[in-house]
mmCIF file of C-alpha atoms and ligand atoms in Angstrom:
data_model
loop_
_atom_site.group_PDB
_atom_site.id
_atom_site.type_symbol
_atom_site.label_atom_id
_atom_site.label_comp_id
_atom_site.label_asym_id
_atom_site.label_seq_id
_atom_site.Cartn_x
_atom_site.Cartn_y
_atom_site.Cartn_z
ATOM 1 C CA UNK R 1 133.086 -48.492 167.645
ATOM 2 C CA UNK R 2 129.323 -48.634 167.341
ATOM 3 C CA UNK R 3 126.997 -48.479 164.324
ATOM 4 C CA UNK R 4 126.890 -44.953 164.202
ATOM 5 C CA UNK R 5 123.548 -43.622 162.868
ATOM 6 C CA UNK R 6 123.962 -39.801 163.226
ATOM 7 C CA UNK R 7 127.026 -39.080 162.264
ATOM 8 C CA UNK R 8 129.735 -40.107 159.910
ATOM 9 C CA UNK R 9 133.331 -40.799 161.200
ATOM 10 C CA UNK R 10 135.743 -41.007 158.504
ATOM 11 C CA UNK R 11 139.212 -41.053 157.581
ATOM 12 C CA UNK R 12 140.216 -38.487 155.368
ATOM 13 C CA UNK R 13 143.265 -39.269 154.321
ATOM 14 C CA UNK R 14 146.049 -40.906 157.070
ATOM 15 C CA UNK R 15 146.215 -39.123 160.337
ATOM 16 C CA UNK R 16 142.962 -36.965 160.127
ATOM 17 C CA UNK R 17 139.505 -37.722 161.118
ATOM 18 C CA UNK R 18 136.759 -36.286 159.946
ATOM 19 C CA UNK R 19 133.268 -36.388 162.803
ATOM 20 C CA UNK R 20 130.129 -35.187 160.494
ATOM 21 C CA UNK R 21 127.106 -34.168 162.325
ATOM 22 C CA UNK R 22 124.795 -36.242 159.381
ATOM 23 C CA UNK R 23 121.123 -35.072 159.689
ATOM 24 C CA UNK R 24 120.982 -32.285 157.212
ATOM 25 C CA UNK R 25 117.506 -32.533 157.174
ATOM 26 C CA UNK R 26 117.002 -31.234 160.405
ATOM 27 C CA UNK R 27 119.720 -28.941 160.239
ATOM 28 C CA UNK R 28 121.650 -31.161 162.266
ATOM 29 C CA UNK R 29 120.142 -30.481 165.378
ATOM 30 C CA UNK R 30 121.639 -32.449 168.036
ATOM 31 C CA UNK R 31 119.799 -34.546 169.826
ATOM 32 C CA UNK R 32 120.281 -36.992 172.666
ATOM 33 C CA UNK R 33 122.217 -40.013 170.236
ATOM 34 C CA UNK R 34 123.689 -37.749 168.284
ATOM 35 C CA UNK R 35 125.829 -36.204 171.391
ATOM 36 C CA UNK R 36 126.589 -39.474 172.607
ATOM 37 C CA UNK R 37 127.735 -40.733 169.358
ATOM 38 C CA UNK R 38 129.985 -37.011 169.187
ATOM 39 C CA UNK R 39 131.333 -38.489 172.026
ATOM 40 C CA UNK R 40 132.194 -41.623 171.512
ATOM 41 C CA UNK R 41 133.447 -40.514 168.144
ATOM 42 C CA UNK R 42 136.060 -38.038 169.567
ATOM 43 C CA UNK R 43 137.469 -40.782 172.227
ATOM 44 C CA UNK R 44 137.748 -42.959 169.693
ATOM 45 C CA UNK R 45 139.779 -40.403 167.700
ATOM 46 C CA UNK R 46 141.908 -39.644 171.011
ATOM 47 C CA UNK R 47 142.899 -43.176 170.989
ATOM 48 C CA UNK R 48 143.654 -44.293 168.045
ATOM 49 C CA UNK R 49 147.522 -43.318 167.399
ATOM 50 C CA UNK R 50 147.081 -42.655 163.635
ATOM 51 C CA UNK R 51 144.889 -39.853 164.487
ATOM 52 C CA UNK R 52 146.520 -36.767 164.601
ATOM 53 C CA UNK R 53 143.892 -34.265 163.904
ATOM 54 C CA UNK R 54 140.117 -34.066 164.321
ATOM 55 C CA UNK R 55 137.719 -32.111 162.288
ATOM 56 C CA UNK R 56 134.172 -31.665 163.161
ATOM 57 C CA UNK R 57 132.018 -30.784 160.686
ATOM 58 C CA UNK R 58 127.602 -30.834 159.544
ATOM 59 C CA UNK R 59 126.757 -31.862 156.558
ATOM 60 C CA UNK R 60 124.508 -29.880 154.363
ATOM 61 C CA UNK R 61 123.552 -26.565 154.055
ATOM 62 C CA UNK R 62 123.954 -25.398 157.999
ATOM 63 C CA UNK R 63 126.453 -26.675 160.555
ATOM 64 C CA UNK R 64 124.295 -27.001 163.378
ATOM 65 C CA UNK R 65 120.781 -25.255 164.662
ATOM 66 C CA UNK R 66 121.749 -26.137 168.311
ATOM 67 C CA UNK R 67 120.359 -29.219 170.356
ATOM 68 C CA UNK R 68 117.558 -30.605 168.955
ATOM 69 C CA UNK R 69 113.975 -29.011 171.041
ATOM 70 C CA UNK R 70 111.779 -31.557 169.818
ATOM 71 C CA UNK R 71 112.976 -34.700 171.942
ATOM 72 C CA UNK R 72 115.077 -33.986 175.258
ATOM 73 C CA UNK R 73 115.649 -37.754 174.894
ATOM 74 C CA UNK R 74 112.366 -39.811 174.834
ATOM 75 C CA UNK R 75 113.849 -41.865 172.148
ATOM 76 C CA UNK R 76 116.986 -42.703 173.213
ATOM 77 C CA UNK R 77 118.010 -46.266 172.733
ATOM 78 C CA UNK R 78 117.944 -48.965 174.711
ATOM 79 C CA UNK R 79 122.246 -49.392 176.103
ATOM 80 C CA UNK R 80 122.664 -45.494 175.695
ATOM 81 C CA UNK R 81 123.469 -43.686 179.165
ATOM 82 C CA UNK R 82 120.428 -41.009 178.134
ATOM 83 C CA UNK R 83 117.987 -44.358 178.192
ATOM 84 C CA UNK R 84 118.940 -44.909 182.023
ATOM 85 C CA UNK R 85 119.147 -41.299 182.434
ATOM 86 C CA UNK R 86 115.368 -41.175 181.191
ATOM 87 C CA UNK R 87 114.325 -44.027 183.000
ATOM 88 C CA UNK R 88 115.313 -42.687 186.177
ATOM 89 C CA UNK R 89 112.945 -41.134 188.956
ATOM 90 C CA UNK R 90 114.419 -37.999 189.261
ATOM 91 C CA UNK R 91 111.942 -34.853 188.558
ATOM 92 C CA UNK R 92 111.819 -31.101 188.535
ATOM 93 C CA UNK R 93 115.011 -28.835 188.257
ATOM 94 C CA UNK R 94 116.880 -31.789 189.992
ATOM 95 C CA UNK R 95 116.624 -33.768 186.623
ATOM 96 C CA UNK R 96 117.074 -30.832 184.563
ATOM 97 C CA UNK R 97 120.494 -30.094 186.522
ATOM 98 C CA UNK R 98 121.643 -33.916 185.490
ATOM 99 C CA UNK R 99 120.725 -34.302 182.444
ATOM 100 C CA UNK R 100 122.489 -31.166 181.268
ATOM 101 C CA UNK R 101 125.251 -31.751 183.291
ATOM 102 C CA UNK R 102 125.635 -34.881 181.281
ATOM 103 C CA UNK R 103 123.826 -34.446 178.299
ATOM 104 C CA UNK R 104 125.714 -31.465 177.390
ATOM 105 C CA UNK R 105 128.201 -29.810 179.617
ATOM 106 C CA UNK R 106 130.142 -33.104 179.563
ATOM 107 C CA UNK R 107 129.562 -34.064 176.370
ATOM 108 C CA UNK R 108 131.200 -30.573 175.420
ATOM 109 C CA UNK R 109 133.974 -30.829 177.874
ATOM 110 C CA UNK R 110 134.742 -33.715 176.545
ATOM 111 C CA UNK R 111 135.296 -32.457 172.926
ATOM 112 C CA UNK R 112 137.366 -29.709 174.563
ATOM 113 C CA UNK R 113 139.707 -31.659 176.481
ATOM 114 C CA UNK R 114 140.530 -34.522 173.696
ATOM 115 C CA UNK R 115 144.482 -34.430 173.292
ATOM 116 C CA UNK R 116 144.963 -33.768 170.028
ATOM 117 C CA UNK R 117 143.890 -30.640 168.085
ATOM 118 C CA UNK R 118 140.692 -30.067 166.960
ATOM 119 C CA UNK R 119 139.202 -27.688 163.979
ATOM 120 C CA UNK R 120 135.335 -27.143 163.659
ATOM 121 C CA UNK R 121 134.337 -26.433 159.851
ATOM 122 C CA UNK R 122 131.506 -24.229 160.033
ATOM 123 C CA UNK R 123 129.274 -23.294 157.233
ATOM 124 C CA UNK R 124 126.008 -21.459 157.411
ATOM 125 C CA UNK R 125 123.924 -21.310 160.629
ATOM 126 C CA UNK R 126 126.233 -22.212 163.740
ATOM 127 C CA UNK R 127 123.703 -21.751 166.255
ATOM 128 C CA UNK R 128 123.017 -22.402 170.379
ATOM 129 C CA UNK R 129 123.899 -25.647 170.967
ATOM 130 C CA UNK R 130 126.003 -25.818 167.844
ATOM 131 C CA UNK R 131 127.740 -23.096 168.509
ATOM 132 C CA UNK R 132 128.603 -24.391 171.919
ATOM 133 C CA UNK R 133 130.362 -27.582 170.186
ATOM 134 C CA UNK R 134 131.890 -25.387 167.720
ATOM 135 C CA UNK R 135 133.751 -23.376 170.551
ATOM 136 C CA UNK R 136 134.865 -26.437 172.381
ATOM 137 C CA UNK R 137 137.370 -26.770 169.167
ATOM 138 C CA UNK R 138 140.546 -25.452 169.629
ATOM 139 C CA UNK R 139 140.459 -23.672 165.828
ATOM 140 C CA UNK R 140 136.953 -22.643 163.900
ATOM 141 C CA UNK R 141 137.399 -22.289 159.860
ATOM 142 C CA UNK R 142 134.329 -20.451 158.407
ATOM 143 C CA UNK R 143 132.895 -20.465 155.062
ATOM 144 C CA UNK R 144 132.258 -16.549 153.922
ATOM 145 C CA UNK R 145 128.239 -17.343 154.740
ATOM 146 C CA UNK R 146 128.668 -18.803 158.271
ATOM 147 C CA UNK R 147 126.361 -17.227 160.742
ATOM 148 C CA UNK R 148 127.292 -17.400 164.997
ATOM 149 C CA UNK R 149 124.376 -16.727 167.294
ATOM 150 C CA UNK R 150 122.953 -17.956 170.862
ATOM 151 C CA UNK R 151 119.345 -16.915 170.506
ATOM 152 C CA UNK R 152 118.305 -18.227 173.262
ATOM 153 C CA UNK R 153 117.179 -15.026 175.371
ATOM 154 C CA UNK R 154 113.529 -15.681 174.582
ATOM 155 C CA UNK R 155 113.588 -19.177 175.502
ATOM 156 C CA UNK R 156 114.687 -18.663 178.961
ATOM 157 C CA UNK R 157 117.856 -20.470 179.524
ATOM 158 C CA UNK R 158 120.186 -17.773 180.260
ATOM 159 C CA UNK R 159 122.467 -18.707 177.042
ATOM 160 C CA UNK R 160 123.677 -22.263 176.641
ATOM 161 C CA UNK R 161 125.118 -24.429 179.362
ATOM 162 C CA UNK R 162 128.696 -23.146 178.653
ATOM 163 C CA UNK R 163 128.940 -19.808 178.915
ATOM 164 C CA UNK R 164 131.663 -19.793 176.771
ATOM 165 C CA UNK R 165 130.933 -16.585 174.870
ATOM 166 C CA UNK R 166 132.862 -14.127 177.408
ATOM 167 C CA UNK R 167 136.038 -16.195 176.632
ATOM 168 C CA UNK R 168 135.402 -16.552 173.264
ATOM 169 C CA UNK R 169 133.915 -13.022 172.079
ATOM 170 C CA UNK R 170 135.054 -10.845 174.693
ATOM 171 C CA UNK R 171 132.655 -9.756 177.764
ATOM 172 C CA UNK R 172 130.822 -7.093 176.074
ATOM 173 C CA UNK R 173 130.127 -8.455 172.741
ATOM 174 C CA UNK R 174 129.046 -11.635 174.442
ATOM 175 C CA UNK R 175 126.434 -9.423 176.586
ATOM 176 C CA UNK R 176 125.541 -8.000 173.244
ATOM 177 C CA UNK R 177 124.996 -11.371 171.443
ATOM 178 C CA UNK R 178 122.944 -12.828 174.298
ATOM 179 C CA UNK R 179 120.778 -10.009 174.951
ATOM 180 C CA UNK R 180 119.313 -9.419 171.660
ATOM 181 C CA UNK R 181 120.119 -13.025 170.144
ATOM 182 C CA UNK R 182 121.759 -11.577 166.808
ATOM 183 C CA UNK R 183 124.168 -13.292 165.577
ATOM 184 C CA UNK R 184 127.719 -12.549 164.232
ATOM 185 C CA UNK R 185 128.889 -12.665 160.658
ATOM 186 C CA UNK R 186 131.644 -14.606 159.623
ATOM 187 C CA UNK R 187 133.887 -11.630 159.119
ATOM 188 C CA UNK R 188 133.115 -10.349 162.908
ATOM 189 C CA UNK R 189 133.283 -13.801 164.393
ATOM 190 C CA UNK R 190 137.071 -13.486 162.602
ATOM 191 C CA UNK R 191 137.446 -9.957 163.983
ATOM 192 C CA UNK R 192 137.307 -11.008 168.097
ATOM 193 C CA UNK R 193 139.491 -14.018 167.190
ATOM 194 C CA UNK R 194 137.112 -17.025 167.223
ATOM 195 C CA UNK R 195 137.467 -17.868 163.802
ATOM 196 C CA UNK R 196 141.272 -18.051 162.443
ATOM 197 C CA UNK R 197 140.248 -18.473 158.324
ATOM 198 C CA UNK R 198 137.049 -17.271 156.769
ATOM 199 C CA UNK R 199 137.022 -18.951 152.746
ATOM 200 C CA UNK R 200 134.794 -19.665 150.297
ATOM 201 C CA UNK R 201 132.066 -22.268 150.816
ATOM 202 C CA UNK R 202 133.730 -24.167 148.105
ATOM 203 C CA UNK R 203 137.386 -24.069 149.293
ATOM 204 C CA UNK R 204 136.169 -24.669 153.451
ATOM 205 C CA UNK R 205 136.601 -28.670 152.833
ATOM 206 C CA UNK R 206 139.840 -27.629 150.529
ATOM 207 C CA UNK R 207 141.738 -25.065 152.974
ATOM 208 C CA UNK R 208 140.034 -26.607 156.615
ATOM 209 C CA UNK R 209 142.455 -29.937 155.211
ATOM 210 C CA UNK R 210 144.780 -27.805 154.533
ATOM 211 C CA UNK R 211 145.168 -26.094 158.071
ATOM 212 C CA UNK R 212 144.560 -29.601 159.294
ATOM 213 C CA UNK R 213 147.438 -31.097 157.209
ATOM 214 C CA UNK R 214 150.165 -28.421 157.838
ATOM 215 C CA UNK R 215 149.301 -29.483 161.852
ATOM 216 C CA UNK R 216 149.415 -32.982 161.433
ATOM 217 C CA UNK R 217 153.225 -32.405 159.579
ATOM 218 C CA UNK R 218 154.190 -31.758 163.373
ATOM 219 C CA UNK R 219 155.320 -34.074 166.420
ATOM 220 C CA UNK R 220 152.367 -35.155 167.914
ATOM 221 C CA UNK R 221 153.594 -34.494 171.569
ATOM 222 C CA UNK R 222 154.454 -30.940 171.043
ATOM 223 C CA UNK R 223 151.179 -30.032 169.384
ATOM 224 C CA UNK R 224 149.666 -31.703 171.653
ATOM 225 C CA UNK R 225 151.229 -30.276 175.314
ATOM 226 C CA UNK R 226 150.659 -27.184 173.624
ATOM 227 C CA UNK R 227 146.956 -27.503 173.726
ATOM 228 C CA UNK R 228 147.522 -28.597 176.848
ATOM 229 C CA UNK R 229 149.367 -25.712 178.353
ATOM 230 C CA UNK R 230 147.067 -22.858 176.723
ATOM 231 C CA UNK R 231 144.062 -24.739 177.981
ATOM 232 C CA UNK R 232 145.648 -24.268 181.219
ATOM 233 C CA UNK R 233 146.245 -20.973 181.114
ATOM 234 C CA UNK R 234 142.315 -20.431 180.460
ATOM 235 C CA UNK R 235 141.896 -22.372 183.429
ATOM 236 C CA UNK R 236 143.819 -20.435 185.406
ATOM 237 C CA UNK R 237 142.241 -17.439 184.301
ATOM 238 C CA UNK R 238 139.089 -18.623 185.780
ATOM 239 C CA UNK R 239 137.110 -20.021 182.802
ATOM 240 C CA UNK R 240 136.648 -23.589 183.999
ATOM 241 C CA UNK R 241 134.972 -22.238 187.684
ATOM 242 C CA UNK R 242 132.831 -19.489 185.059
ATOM 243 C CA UNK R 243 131.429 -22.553 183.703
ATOM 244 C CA UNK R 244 130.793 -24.680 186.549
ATOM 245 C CA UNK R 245 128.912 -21.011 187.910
ATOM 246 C CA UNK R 246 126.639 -20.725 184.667
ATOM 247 C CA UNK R 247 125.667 -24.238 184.816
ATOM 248 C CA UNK R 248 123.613 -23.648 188.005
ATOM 249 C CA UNK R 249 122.799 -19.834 186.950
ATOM 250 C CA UNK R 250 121.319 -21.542 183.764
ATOM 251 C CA UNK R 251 119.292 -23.655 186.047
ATOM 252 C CA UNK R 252 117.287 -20.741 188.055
ATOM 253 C CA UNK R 253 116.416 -19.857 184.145
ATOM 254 C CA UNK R 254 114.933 -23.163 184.246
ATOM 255 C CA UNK R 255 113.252 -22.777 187.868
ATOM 256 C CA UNK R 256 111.712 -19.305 187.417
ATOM 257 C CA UNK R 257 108.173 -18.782 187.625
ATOM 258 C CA UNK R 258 108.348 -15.669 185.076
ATOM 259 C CA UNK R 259 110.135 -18.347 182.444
ATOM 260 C CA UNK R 260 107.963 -20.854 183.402
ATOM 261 C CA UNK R 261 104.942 -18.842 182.310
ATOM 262 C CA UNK R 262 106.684 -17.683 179.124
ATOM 263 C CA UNK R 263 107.393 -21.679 178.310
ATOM 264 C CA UNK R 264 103.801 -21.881 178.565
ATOM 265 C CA UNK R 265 102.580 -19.024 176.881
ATOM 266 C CA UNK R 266 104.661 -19.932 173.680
ATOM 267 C CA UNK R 267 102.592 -23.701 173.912
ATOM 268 C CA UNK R 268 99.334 -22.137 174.049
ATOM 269 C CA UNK R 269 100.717 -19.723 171.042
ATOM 270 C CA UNK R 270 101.749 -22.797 169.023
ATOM 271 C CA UNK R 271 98.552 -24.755 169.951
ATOM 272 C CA UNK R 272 97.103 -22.130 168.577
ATOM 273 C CA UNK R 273 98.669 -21.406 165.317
ATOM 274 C CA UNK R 274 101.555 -23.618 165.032
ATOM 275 C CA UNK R 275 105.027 -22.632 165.018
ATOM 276 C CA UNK R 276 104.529 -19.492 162.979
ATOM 277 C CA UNK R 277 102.665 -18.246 165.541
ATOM 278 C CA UNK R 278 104.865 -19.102 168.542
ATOM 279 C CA UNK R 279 107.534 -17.466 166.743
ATOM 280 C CA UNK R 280 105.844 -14.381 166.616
ATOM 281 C CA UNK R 281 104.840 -14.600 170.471
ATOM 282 C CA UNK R 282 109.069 -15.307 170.800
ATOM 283 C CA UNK R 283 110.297 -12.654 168.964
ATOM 284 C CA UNK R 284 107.478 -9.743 169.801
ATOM 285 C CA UNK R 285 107.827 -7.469 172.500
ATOM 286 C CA UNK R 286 107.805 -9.634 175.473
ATOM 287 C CA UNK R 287 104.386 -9.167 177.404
HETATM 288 ZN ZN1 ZN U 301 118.894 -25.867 179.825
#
């Protein structure tokens, strides 16, 4: 396992692993080593046989504010995949398409597909990016002050590279939450089914070990071919081609002249008068 310097892997107590998302100061936004280290974490929690359950968690005050805008992976290490990935000629939408395709839809595939169960532990903001990695866990346990949003509509990208929102919030609330960017409370995330416990923020370490425990109590084969079967059966409902779709839909986002000019007039807002002005240029009336 490598020196991991963005996030903490722990063990918790025998069979359960705890992956913290460790940059609290920047509201653990994820950035290019942090997603690699995510992954890296959660194979190395697949493969280990004492692990029986995974919990993914942020430290601090928010769980995540989404991947992190102010690198796309200039400083990426030297060995990383993202370094070679930078290096690379590639240009225009082309580079776009494979860096997301690795950067993130992978990475979050990834995190989906690990055999054993998974719980995200979600406290305050859960946002874009974040909330993409949160939904990639098979259960969500939410502190009474947890916040879900994708505000991403005025910053072009169509939502997230998953469009996971249909699946997860049902097809008209997830046209709701993309097209105005609000997000959901805690008590209406619980309401469409994506969270299964909403406690206290002091008892969400408490009960989240608690729902982790009572899993790991069971034979790891049948919890796990479960997991396997129902992710099946959202396969076969289509979600897995929905995805592959809104991966290249959330390219044209990327391609479009209208967005380009948008992405620019939000520069010349915050070269302007920094990022208090750009937010008011995202969240006025769009021009
Ligand atoms: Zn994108």
């Amino acid at each position: 396992m490598r020196n991991f310097k963005r996030i903490l892997y722990e063990t918790v107590e025998p069979g359960i692993v705890k992956v913290t998302m460790n940059r609290p100061e920047k509201r653990n936004a994820e950035d290019p080593l942090m997603l690699e280290e995510m992954q890296e974490a959660f194979i190395e929690a697949d493969i280990d046989d004492d692990v029986r359950v995974i919990i993914y968690a942020g430290a601090g005050k928010d769980f995540s504010a989404g991947h992190d805008m102010s690198g796309q992976g200039e400083d990426a290490p030297d060995g990383t995949i993202m370094r070679r990935y930078m290096d690379s000629k590639m240009t225009g939408v082309e580079k776009t398409l494979r860096r997301e395709d690795y950067q993130y839809y992978n990475q979050a595939l990834y995190m989906r597909n690990v055999s054993k169960p998974t719980i995200a532990m979600v406290q305050g903001n859960c946002l874009a990016g974040g909330l993409m990695n949160a939904s990639m866990c098979d259960l969500v346990v939410a502190s009474d002050d947890a916040k879900f949003g994708d505000p991403v509509v005025r910053m072009t990208p169509a939502g997230v590279e998953v469009l996971f929102h249909p699946f997860d919030f049902g097809f008209r609330k997830a046209k709701e939450m993309l097209w105005t960017g609000d997000p959901l409370t805690a008590q209406e995330a619980f309401n469409v089914g994506f969270v299964c416990k909403i406690v206290s923020r002091e008892k969400l370490e408490e009960e989240t070990m608690n729902l982790a425990r009572r899993i790991a109590m069971n034979m790891p084969v049948a919890v796990s071919l479960t997991k396997r079967a129902i992710n099946f059966a959202a396969e076969a409902s289509g979600q897995k081609l929905a995805w592959d779709y809104h991966l290249l839909i959330h390219q044209l986002s990327h391609a479009s002249d209208e967005a380009k000019r948008w992405r620019e007039e939000r520069a010349k807002a915050l070269d302007k008068g920094g990022v208090k002005e750009m937010l008011k240029a995202r969240d006025g009336k769009f021009k």
